[in-house]
Coordinates of C-alpha atoms in Angstrom, one line a residue:
M1 CA 154.9 207.8 26.8
A2 CA 152.6 206.7 29.6
S3 CA 152.1 203.5 31.6
T4 CA 149.0 203.6 33.9
A5 CA 146.9 200.9 35.7
I6 CA 143.3 200.9 34.3
S7 CA 140.2 199.2 35.7
F8 CA 138.0 196.9 33.6
C9 CA 135.7 194.0 34.3
A10 CA 138.1 191.3 35.5
V11 CA 138.2 188.0 33.7
A12 CA 140.4 185.6 35.6
G13 CA 143.3 184.0 33.6
Q14 CA 142.8 186.0 30.4
A15 CA 145.2 188.2 28.5
P16 CA 143.9 191.7 27.4
D17 CA 141.7 192.0 24.3
V18 CA 142.5 195.4 22.8
S19 CA 141.4 197.6 19.9
V20 CA 141.9 201.1 18.7
E21 CA 139.4 203.7 17.4
P22 CA 139.8 204.9 14.7
R23 CA 142.1 202.3 13.1
A24 CA 143.3 204.9 10.6
A25 CA 143.2 208.7 10.3
T26 CA 144.3 211.1 7.6
V27 CA 145.2 214.7 8.4
R28 CA 146.9 217.6 6.8
Q29 CA 150.2 219.0 8.1
G30 CA 149.5 221.2 11.1
E31 CA 146.2 219.4 12.0
S32 CA 145.7 217.2 15.1
A33 CA 144.6 213.6 15.4
S34 CA 143.6 211.3 18.4
F35 CA 143.2 207.6 18.8
R36 CA 141.6 205.8 21.7
C37 CA 142.8 202.4 22.9
Q38 CA 139.9 200.2 24.2
V39 CA 140.3 197.0 26.3
S40 CA 137.2 194.9 26.2
R41 CA 138.3 192.1 28.6
G42 CA 141.3 190.7 30.5
A43 CA 142.5 189.9 34.0
Q44 CA 143.2 192.9 36.3
P45 CA 145.4 194.9 36.7
I46 CA 146.0 196.0 33.1
Q47 CA 148.5 198.6 32.0
L48 CA 148.4 200.6 28.7
E49 CA 151.3 201.9 26.8
W50 CA 151.6 203.6 23.4
K51 CA 154.6 203.1 21.1
K52 CA 155.7 203.9 17.6
A53 CA 155.5 200.7 15.5
N54 CA 159.2 200.9 14.8
S55 CA 159.9 200.9 18.6
Q56 CA 161.2 204.5 18.4
A57 CA 160.3 207.0 21.2
L58 CA 157.1 209.0 20.6
P59 CA 157.8 212.5 19.1
S60 CA 157.5 215.5 21.4
N61 CA 154.2 216.6 19.9
V62 CA 152.6 213.2 20.7
K63 CA 150.9 212.9 24.2
T64 CA 148.8 210.3 26.1
G65 CA 145.9 211.0 28.3
P66 CA 145.8 210.6 32.1
D67 CA 144.8 206.9 32.0
G68 CA 146.9 206.1 28.9
S69 CA 144.1 205.2 26.7
V70 CA 144.0 208.2 24.4
L71 CA 146.9 209.1 22.1
T72 CA 146.9 212.7 20.6
V73 CA 149.1 214.1 17.9
A74 CA 149.2 217.9 18.0
S75 CA 150.1 219.9 14.9
A76 CA 151.1 216.8 12.9
G77 CA 154.2 217.0 10.7
P78 CA 155.7 214.5 8.2
E79 CA 157.7 212.9 11.0
N80 CA 154.4 211.8 12.7
H81 CA 153.3 209.7 9.6
G82 CA 153.2 206.0 10.3
Q83 CA 151.9 203.3 12.7
Y84 CA 151.3 203.6 16.4
R85 CA 150.9 200.6 18.6
C86 CA 148.7 200.3 21.8
V87 CA 150.0 197.6 24.1
A88 CA 147.9 196.3 27.0
A89 CA 149.6 194.0 29.5
N90 CA 148.6 192.0 32.5
S91 CA 150.0 189.1 34.4
V92 CA 148.7 186.7 31.8
G93 CA 150.0 188.3 28.6
R94 CA 149.8 191.1 26.2
G95 CA 147.3 192.4 23.6
T96 CA 148.3 194.8 20.8
A97 CA 146.3 196.9 18.4
V98 CA 147.7 199.3 15.7
A99 CA 146.5 202.7 14.5
V100 CA 147.7 204.3 11.3
L101 CA 148.2 208.1 10.8
N102 CA 148.6 209.5 7.4
V103 CA 149.9 213.1 7.3
K104 CA 149.5 214.8 4.0
H105 CA 151.9 217.7 3.3
A106 CA 153.0 219.8 0.4
P107 CA 156.2 218.9 -1.6
K108 CA 159.7 220.0 -0.8
V109 CA 162.1 219.8 -3.6
S110 CA 166.0 219.8 -4.1
L111 CA 168.5 219.5 -6.8
T112 CA 171.8 217.7 -7.2
P113 CA 174.1 219.5 -8.1
V114 CA 172.9 222.9 -7.2
G115 CA 173.5 225.8 -9.6
P116 CA 174.8 227.9 -11.1
L117 CA 176.5 225.3 -13.3
R118 CA 179.3 226.2 -15.7
V119 CA 179.7 223.5 -18.3
R120 CA 182.2 223.4 -21.1
M121 CA 180.6 223.1 -24.5
G122 CA 180.4 219.4 -25.7
N123 CA 180.6 218.0 -22.2
P124 CA 177.7 215.9 -20.8
L125 CA 175.5 217.2 -18.0
S126 CA 172.8 215.8 -15.8
V127 CA 170.8 217.3 -12.9
E128 CA 168.8 215.2 -10.5
C129 CA 165.6 216.5 -8.9
R130 CA 164.2 214.9 -5.8
A131 CA 161.0 215.7 -3.8
T132 CA 159.3 214.6 -0.7
G133 CA 155.6 215.0 0.0
R134 CA 152.4 213.1 0.6
P135 CA 150.7 212.1 -1.6
R136 CA 153.8 211.3 -3.6
P137 CA 154.4 214.4 -5.8
T138 CA 154.8 214.3 -9.6
L139 CA 158.0 215.9 -10.9
T140 CA 158.3 217.8 -14.2
W141 CA 161.1 219.9 -15.8
Q142 CA 160.7 223.0 -18.0
R143 CA 162.8 225.8 -19.3
Q144 CA 162.2 229.3 -17.8
G145 CA 160.1 231.2 -20.3
S146 CA 158.6 228.1 -21.9
T147 CA 155.5 226.1 -20.9
L148 CA 156.7 223.0 -22.7
Q149 CA 157.5 220.0 -20.5
L150 CA 161.0 218.7 -21.1
V151 CA 161.8 215.0 -21.8
T152 CA 163.5 213.6 -18.8
K153 CA 164.5 210.3 -17.1
E154 CA 162.4 209.3 -14.1
T155 CA 163.5 206.5 -11.6
N156 CA 161.8 206.0 -8.3
D157 CA 161.6 209.5 -6.6
V158 CA 164.3 211.1 -8.9
N159 CA 163.6 212.9 -12.1
T160 CA 166.8 213.7 -14.1
I161 CA 167.3 216.1 -16.9
Q162 CA 170.3 215.1 -19.2
W163 CA 172.4 216.5 -22.0
P164 CA 174.8 214.0 -23.7
A165 CA 176.7 217.1 -25.0
V166 CA 175.8 220.6 -24.1
H167 CA 175.6 223.4 -26.8
P168 CA 175.7 227.2 -26.4
E169 CA 171.9 227.3 -26.9
D170 CA 171.4 225.1 -23.9
S171 CA 172.4 228.0 -21.6
G172 CA 169.5 229.2 -19.5
V173 CA 167.4 228.6 -16.3
Y174 CA 165.7 225.3 -15.8
I175 CA 162.8 224.6 -13.3
C176 CA 162.0 221.4 -11.6
Q177 CA 158.4 221.4 -10.2
A178 CA 156.9 219.1 -7.6
N179 CA 153.1 218.9 -7.4
N180 CA 150.6 217.1 -5.3
N181 CA 147.1 218.0 -4.1
E182 CA 148.5 219.7 -1.0
G183 CA 150.6 222.2 -2.9
V184 CA 153.4 223.0 -5.5
A185 CA 157.1 223.5 -4.9
E186 CA 159.8 224.3 -7.5
V187 CA 163.5 224.9 -7.6
K188 CA 165.6 226.5 -10.3
V189 CA 169.1 225.8 -11.7
E190 CA 171.1 228.1 -14.1
V191 CA 173.2 226.4 -16.8
V192 CA 176.0 228.4 -18.4
V193 CA 177.7 226.8 -21.4
V194 CA 181.2 228.0 -21.9
G195 CA 183.6 227.5 -24.8
Q196 CA 184.5 228.9 -28.2
P197 CA 181.5 229.4 -30.5
G198 CA 181.6 227.2 -33.5
A199 CA 183.9 224.5 -32.0
P200 CA 182.9 221.0 -33.1
V201 CA 180.8 218.7 -31.0
A202 CA 180.8 215.1 -32.2
S203 CA 178.4 212.3 -31.3
V204 CA 177.9 208.7 -32.4
G205 CA 174.7 206.8 -33.1
A206 CA 175.7 203.9 -30.7
T207 CA 178.4 204.0 -28.0
E208 CA 178.4 200.1 -27.7
M209 CA 177.6 197.4 -30.2
T210 CA 177.9 193.6 -30.3
V211 CA 177.9 192.0 -33.8
V212 CA 178.3 188.6 -35.3
E213 CA 181.4 187.6 -37.3
G214 CA 181.0 187.9 -41.1
H215 CA 178.4 190.7 -41.0
T216 CA 178.7 194.1 -42.5
I217 CA 178.5 196.9 -39.9
T218 CA 178.0 200.7 -40.1
M219 CA 178.9 203.3 -37.5
A220 CA 177.4 206.8 -37.9
C221 CA 179.0 210.0 -36.5
Q222 CA 177.6 213.5 -36.6
A223 CA 179.2 216.7 -35.6
S224 CA 178.0 220.3 -35.2
G225 CA 180.3 223.4 -35.6
S226 CA 181.1 226.4 -37.7
P227 CA 182.6 226.0 -40.2
P228 CA 181.4 222.5 -40.7
P229 CA 183.9 220.1 -39.3
V230 CA 185.7 217.4 -41.1
I231 CA 184.9 213.9 -39.7
T232 CA 187.4 211.0 -39.7
W233 CA 187.4 207.6 -38.0
S234 CA 190.3 205.7 -36.4
K235 CA 190.7 202.7 -34.2
L236 CA 192.3 202.8 -30.7
R237 CA 195.9 201.3 -30.9
A238 CA 195.3 199.7 -34.3
P239 CA 194.7 200.6 -37.9
L240 CA 191.2 200.4 -39.3
P241 CA 190.2 197.1 -40.8
W242 CA 191.3 196.9 -44.4
K243 CA 187.8 196.2 -45.6
H244 CA 186.3 199.6 -44.7
T245 CA 184.8 202.7 -46.4
M246 CA 184.1 206.2 -45.0
V247 CA 181.4 208.4 -46.5
G248 CA 180.0 211.5 -44.8
G249 CA 180.8 210.5 -41.3
V250 CA 179.6 206.9 -41.8
L251 CA 182.2 204.1 -41.3
T252 CA 181.3 200.8 -43.0
L253 CA 183.1 197.5 -42.1
T254 CA 182.7 194.6 -44.4
S255 CA 182.7 190.9 -43.2
V256 CA 184.0 191.7 -39.7
G257 CA 186.2 189.3 -37.8
R258 CA 187.0 188.9 -34.1
Q259 CA 190.2 190.8 -34.6
D260 CA 188.1 193.8 -35.5
S261 CA 186.8 194.1 -31.9
G262 CA 187.9 197.3 -30.1
Q263 CA 187.2 201.0 -29.7
Y264 CA 186.5 203.2 -32.7
I265 CA 187.0 206.9 -32.5
C266 CA 185.2 209.6 -34.4
N267 CA 187.1 212.8 -34.7
A268 CA 185.5 216.1 -35.8
T269 CA 187.9 219.0 -36.6
N270 CA 187.6 222.6 -37.8
I271 CA 189.6 225.8 -37.2
R272 CA 187.9 226.3 -33.8
G273 CA 189.0 223.1 -32.3
Y274 CA 188.2 219.3 -32.3
S275 CA 185.9 216.9 -30.6
E276 CA 185.9 213.0 -30.2
A277 CA 183.2 210.4 -29.7
Y278 CA 183.7 206.7 -29.2
T279 CA 182.0 203.4 -30.1
Q280 CA 183.0 200.1 -28.6
M281 CA 182.4 197.1 -30.9
E282 CA 182.6 193.5 -29.8
V283 CA 182.6 190.8 -32.5
E284 CA 181.3 187.4 -31.6
S285 CA 181.7 184.2 -33.7
P286 CA 180.1 180.8 -33.8
P287 CA 182.4 177.8 -32.9
Y288 CA 184.7 176.1 -35.5
A289 CA 185.4 172.6 -34.2
T290 CA 188.2 170.1 -35.0
C291 CA 189.2 166.7 -33.5
L292 CA 192.8 165.9 -32.5
P293 CA 193.5 163.4 -33.8
D294 CA 190.8 163.0 -36.4
Q295 CA 191.8 159.4 -37.0
V296 CA 193.3 156.9 -34.5
R297 CA 194.3 153.2 -34.8
L298 CA 194.2 151.1 -31.6
Q299 CA 194.3 147.4 -30.5
P300 CA 191.6 145.9 -28.2
G301 CA 192.4 146.9 -24.6
D302 CA 194.2 150.1 -25.5
A303 CA 193.0 153.5 -24.1
L304 CA 191.3 156.0 -26.4
Q305 CA 191.7 159.7 -26.0
V306 CA 190.4 162.2 -28.5
Q307 CA 190.4 166.1 -27.9
C308 CA 187.7 168.2 -29.5
L309 CA 188.9 171.8 -30.1
A310 CA 186.9 174.8 -31.0
H311 CA 187.5 178.5 -31.8
G312 CA 184.7 181.0 -31.1
S313 CA 183.1 183.3 -28.5
P314 CA 183.0 181.7 -25.1
P315 CA 181.5 179.9 -23.4
I316 CA 181.6 176.9 -25.7
Q317 CA 180.0 173.5 -24.7
F318 CA 181.0 170.2 -26.2
E319 CA 178.8 167.1 -26.8
W320 CA 180.1 163.7 -28.1
S321 CA 178.0 161.0 -29.8
R322 CA 178.6 157.9 -31.9
G323 CA 178.4 158.9 -35.5
D324 CA 176.4 155.8 -36.6
R325 CA 174.6 154.7 -33.5
G326 CA 174.0 158.0 -31.5
R327 CA 174.8 156.7 -28.1
L328 CA 178.4 156.4 -26.9
P329 CA 179.6 152.8 -26.0
P330 CA 179.5 151.7 -22.4
G331 CA 182.5 152.9 -20.4
A332 CA 183.0 156.0 -22.6
E333 CA 183.5 159.3 -20.7
T334 CA 183.5 162.9 -21.8
T335 CA 184.9 166.0 -20.1
K336 CA 183.8 169.7 -20.1
D337 CA 186.9 170.7 -22.0
G338 CA 185.9 168.4 -25.0
R339 CA 187.8 165.1 -24.4
L340 CA 186.4 161.7 -25.2
L341 CA 188.0 158.9 -23.1
I342 CA 187.6 155.1 -23.3
G343 CA 189.8 153.2 -20.8
H344 CA 189.9 149.9 -22.6
V345 CA 188.6 149.7 -26.2
K346 CA 186.8 146.7 -27.8
L347 CA 186.5 145.8 -31.4
S348 CA 182.9 147.0 -31.3
D349 CA 184.1 150.5 -30.4
S350 CA 185.4 151.0 -34.0
G351 CA 183.6 153.7 -36.0
A352 CA 183.1 157.4 -36.3
Y353 CA 182.6 159.7 -33.3
K354 CA 181.1 163.2 -33.6
C355 CA 181.8 166.2 -31.5
V356 CA 179.4 169.1 -31.6
A357 CA 180.7 172.4 -30.2
S358 CA 178.1 175.1 -29.5
N359 CA 177.8 178.7 -28.1
H360 CA 175.0 181.3 -28.0
I361 CA 175.6 182.1 -31.7
G362 CA 175.7 178.7 -33.4
S363 CA 177.3 175.3 -33.5
S364 CA 179.9 173.3 -35.4
E365 CA 180.7 169.6 -35.6
A366 CA 183.8 167.5 -36.3
L367 CA 184.4 163.7 -36.8
A368 CA 187.0 161.4 -35.4
K369 CA 187.5 158.0 -37.0
V370 CA 188.5 155.2 -34.6
I371 CA 189.9 152.0 -36.1
I372 CA 190.4 149.0 -33.8
K373 CA 192.1 145.8 -35.1
A374 CA 193.4 142.8 -33.2

């Protein structure tokens, strides 16, 4: 970093007017780049200073010339990528101009976890591949000995290869390759699947499902193994619903209710061992509304309180209305928990009142008859 007085045509009472040339430069890793800071006007004396735009110190391979106007980056590396700010200062103020250096470099790639990986048959496995490089590299996975690109999951700068349940034939060497127009890098991982050949490996079509009360639901389970395993279904800490059938690994539940929510377990068994897979089912239901009481007799001046109750999947909202007129009478109040309140009833408040209970599935209504006699 340099700070040096520099002489320009003096303009009394004016802050420096500064620019950089070039405003942006692109180099390959190992090449050099220079930027010149130029002050066109400003009151003397003027001092020039170069800084990284993030206010960090200049890297050791970045130097400034004798008068501070020229910034040179020698043998640029990835750490030199970014913005550089030239600041010109005098007694009146400061002027700033920014230069951008783009450093292109070949990819570097890494894996998490690193191999070799020993995985028990039937267990899940995922390996994340990350790469740095500029331009941003593309990431691909393939198996050693094959030119086919594998189907993977890519998120931001991470490309992940996943196995929900590994099989013996998944053993092998897998290659993650990072590629940009500056070069190619690759890293390998060896996967070794251990376990008794022929032991079952079970899997379900859906690990989670949300269903509506009254519907018929099917859960499918498949299992590999030798000899072919026997597949059965059970429910965690409860018997299976009585309205069920099991055929070829498919469990069918008829007219499900909220009590049928829970975790269902597929178990595959043969002489080599056993394997389990799980499906979590949540049953949601529309509201069923009732009024308590559903009929009330009062005298003028009495207080009215009617509670609307509803069973169903939360959250449940309540809305009261006058059965024959729509709007509630003046002075009527309702609460979030479904109560209808009138502090002092009048003869004209007689009639039917309707409560509508609703959730994200449906709605239900109930009536309360209010009789007021002097």
